[in-house]
Coordinates of C-alpha atoms in Angstrom, one line a residue:
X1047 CA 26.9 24.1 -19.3
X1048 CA 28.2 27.5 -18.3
X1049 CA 27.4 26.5 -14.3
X1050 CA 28.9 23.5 -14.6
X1051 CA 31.9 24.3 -16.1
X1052 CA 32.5 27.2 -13.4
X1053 CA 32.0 24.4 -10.3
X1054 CA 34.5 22.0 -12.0
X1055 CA 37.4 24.5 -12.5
X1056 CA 36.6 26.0 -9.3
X1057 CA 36.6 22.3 -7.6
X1058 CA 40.0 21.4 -9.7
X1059 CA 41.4 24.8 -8.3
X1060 CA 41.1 23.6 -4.5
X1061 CA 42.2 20.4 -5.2
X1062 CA 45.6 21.9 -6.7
X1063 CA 46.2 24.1 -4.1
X1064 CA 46.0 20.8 -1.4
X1065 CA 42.7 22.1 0.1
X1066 CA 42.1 20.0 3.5
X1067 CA 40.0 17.1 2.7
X1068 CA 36.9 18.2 4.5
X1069 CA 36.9 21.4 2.6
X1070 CA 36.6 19.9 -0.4
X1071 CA 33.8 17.3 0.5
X1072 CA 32.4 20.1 1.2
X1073 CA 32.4 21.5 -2.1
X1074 CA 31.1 18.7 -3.2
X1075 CA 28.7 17.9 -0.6
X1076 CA 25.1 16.8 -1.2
X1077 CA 22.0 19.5 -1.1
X1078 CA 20.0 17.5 1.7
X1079 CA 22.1 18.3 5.1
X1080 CA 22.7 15.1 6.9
X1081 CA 23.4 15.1 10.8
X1082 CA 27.3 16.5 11.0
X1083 CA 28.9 15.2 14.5
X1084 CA 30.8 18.0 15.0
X1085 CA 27.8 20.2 15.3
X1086 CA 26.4 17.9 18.3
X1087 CA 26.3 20.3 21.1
X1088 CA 26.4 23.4 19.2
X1089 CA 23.1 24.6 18.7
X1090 CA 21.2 24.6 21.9
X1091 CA 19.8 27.8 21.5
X1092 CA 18.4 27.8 24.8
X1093 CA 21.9 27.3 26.4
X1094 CA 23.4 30.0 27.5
X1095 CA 27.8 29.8 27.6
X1096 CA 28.1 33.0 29.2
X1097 CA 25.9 32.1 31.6
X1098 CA 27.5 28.6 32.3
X1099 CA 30.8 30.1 32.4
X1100 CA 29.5 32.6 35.4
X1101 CA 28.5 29.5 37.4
X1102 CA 31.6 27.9 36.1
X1103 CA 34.0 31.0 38.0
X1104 CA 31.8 31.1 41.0
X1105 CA 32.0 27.6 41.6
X1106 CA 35.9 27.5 41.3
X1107 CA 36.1 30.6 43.6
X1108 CA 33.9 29.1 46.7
X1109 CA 34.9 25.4 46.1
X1110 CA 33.3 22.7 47.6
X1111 CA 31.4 24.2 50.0
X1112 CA 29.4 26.0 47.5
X1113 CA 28.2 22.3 46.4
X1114 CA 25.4 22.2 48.7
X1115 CA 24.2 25.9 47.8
X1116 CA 24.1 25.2 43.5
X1117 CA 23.5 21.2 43.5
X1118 CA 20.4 21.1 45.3
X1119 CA 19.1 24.1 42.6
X1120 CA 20.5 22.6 39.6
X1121 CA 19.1 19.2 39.9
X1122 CA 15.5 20.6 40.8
X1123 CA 15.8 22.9 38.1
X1124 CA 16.6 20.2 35.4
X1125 CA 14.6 17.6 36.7
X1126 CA 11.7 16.1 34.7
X1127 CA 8.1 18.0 34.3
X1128 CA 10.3 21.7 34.5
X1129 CA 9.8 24.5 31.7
X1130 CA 11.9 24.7 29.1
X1131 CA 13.8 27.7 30.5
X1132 CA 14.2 26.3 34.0
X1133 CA 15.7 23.4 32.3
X1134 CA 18.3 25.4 30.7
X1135 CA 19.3 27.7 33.7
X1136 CA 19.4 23.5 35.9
X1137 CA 22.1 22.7 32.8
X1138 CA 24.1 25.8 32.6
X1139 CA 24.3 25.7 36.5
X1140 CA 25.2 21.7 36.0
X1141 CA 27.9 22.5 33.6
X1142 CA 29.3 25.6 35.5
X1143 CA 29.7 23.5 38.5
X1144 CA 31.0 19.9 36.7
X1145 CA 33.6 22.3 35.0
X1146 CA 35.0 23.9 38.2
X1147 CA 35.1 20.8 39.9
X1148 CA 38.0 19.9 38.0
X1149 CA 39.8 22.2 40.0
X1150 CA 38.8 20.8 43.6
X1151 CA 40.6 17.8 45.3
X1152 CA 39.5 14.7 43.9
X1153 CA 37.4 13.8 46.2
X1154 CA 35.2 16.3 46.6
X1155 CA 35.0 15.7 42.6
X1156 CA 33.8 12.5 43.3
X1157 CA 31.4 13.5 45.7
X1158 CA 29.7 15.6 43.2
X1159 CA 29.1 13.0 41.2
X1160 CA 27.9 10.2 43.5
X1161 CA 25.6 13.2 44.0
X1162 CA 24.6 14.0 41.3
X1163 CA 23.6 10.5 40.1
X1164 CA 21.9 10.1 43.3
X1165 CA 19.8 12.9 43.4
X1166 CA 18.6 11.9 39.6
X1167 CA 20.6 13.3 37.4
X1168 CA 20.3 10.4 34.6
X1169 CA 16.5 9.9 34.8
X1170 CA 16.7 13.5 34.5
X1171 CA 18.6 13.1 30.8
X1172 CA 16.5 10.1 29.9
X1173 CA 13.3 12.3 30.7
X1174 CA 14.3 15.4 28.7
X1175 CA 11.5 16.8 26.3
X1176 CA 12.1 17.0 23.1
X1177 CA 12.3 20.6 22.5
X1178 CA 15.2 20.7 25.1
X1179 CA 17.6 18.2 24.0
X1180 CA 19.4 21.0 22.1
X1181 CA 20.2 22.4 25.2
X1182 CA 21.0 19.0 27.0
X1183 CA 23.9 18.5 24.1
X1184 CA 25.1 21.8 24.7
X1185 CA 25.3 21.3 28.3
X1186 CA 27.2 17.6 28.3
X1187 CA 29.6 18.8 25.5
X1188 CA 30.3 22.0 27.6
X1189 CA 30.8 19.6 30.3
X1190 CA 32.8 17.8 28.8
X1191 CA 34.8 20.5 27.0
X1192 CA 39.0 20.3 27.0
X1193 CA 38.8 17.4 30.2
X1194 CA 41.0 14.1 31.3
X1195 CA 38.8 11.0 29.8
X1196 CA 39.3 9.7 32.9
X1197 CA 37.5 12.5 34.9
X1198 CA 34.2 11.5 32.5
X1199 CA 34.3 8.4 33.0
X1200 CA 31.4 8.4 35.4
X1201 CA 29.4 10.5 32.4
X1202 CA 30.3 8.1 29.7
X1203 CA 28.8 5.5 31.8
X1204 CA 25.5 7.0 32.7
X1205 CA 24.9 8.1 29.1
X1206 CA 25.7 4.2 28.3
X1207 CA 23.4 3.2 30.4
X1208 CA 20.9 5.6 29.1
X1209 CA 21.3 4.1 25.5
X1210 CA 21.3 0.3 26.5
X1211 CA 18.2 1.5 29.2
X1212 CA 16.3 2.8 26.0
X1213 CA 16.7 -0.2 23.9
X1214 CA 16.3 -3.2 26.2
X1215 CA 13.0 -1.5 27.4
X1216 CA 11.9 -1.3 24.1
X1217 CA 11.2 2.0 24.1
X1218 CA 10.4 4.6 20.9
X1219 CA 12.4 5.3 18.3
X1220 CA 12.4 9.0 19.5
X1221 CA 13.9 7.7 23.1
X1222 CA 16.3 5.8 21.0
X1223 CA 17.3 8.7 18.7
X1224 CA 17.8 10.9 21.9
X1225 CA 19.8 8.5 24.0
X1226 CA 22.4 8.5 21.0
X1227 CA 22.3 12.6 20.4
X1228 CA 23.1 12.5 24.4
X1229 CA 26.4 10.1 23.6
X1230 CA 27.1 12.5 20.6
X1231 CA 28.8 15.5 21.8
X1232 CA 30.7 13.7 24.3
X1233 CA 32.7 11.2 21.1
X1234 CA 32.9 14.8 19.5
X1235 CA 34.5 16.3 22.2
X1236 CA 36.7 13.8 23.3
X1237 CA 37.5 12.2 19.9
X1238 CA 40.8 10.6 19.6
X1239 CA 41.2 10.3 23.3
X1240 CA 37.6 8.4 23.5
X1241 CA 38.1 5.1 22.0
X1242 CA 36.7 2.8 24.9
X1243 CA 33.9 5.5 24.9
X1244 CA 33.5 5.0 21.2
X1245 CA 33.7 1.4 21.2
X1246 CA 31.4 0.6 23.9
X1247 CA 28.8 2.7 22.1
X1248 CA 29.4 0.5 18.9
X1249 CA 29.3 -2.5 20.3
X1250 CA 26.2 -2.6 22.0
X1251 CA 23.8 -4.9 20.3
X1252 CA 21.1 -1.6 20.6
X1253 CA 23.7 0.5 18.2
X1254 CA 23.9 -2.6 15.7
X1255 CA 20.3 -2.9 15.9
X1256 CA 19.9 0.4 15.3
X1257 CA 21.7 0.8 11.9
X1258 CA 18.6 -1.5 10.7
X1259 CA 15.7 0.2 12.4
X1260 CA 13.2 1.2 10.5
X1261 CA 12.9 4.6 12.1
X1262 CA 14.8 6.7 10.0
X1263 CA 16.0 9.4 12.7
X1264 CA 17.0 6.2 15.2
X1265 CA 19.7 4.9 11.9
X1266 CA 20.9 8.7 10.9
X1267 CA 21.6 9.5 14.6

């Protein structure tokens, strides 16, 4: 028909002028919208970036010593049982100050994070409700935004653990599904420069497992 004929020229028009692959899948794309990495981490609504980026500035102004004034805060705000709003202002504060440690001497970087995984920080993730994981993907791929693989290597490990934690405890398919949307933003923000990341994630027997599940959000994520 008329409709038909009008996608077909238009779809043989992009393909002439060397449209980027992507655009023209696309084009072509089915109706139903299936899970699209690139979005992991993007639609937290409850995350605030301008808010993350103030905590981000003030943490890189003071430097360490403002650790002991933010961390404390953070890891209470985000820790499990807290409101949904307290939740996002523990992550944006989280993000701010992993961000800005980037700038301090490395071993007041690595402080942080012995802290940080000390005072909770991954039972924290594991325990996030549902209604705030949106904001927990924001918050790691913020974190995790434009930095040396190296420097996340203590993140790519807890969020393993998270995933294999889920699955050898036999846990629900929802824990499952979440433990994978929390290794999600950081493969799409590192991408190329992720392949151990990326590897360790698809080689653990849970991720094979998973492609079989029969819960249907556990095999799309």
């Amino acid at each position: 028909d008329e409709g038909s004929a009008q996608t077909a020229g238009a779809l043989a028009a992009r393909t002439a002028a060397a449209e980027p692959h992507n655009v023209i899948c696309a084009t072509v794309e089915a109706g139903r919208s299936w899970p699209r990495t690139d979005a992991h981490g993007q639609g937290g609504a409850d995350f605030s970036l301008g808010a993350a980026r103030l905590f981000e500035r003030l943490a890189a102004h003071y430097g360490p010593p403002i650790r002991p004034l933010l961390l404390p805060t953070a890891l209470s705000l985000s820790a499990a049982g807290s409101r949904r709003d307290s939740l996002a202002v523990g992550f944006e504060l989280l993000g701010g100050v992993l961000r800005a440690a980037g700038s301090w001497p490395r071993d007041d970087e690595r402080r942080l994070h012995e802290e940080l995984l000390g005072g909770g920080f991954g039972a924290a993730l594991r325990a996030c409700p549902v209604e705030s994981v949106g904001t927990a993907q924001s918050f790691l791929r913020f974190a995790s935004a434009s930095r040396d693989p190296r420097r996340l290597s203590w993140l790519a490990a807890t969020l393993l653990a998270g995933l294999q934690s889920a699955a050898a405890a036999n846990e629900t398919s929802l824990s499952h599904a979440t433990a994978l949307r929390f290794v999600a933003p950081l493969l799409a923000e590192l991408r190329w420069r992720g392949p151990q990341l990326a590897e360790a994630t698809l080689s653990r027997g849970s991720t094979a497992a998973a492609v079989t599940a029969g819960a249907r959000q556990v095999r799309e994520e």
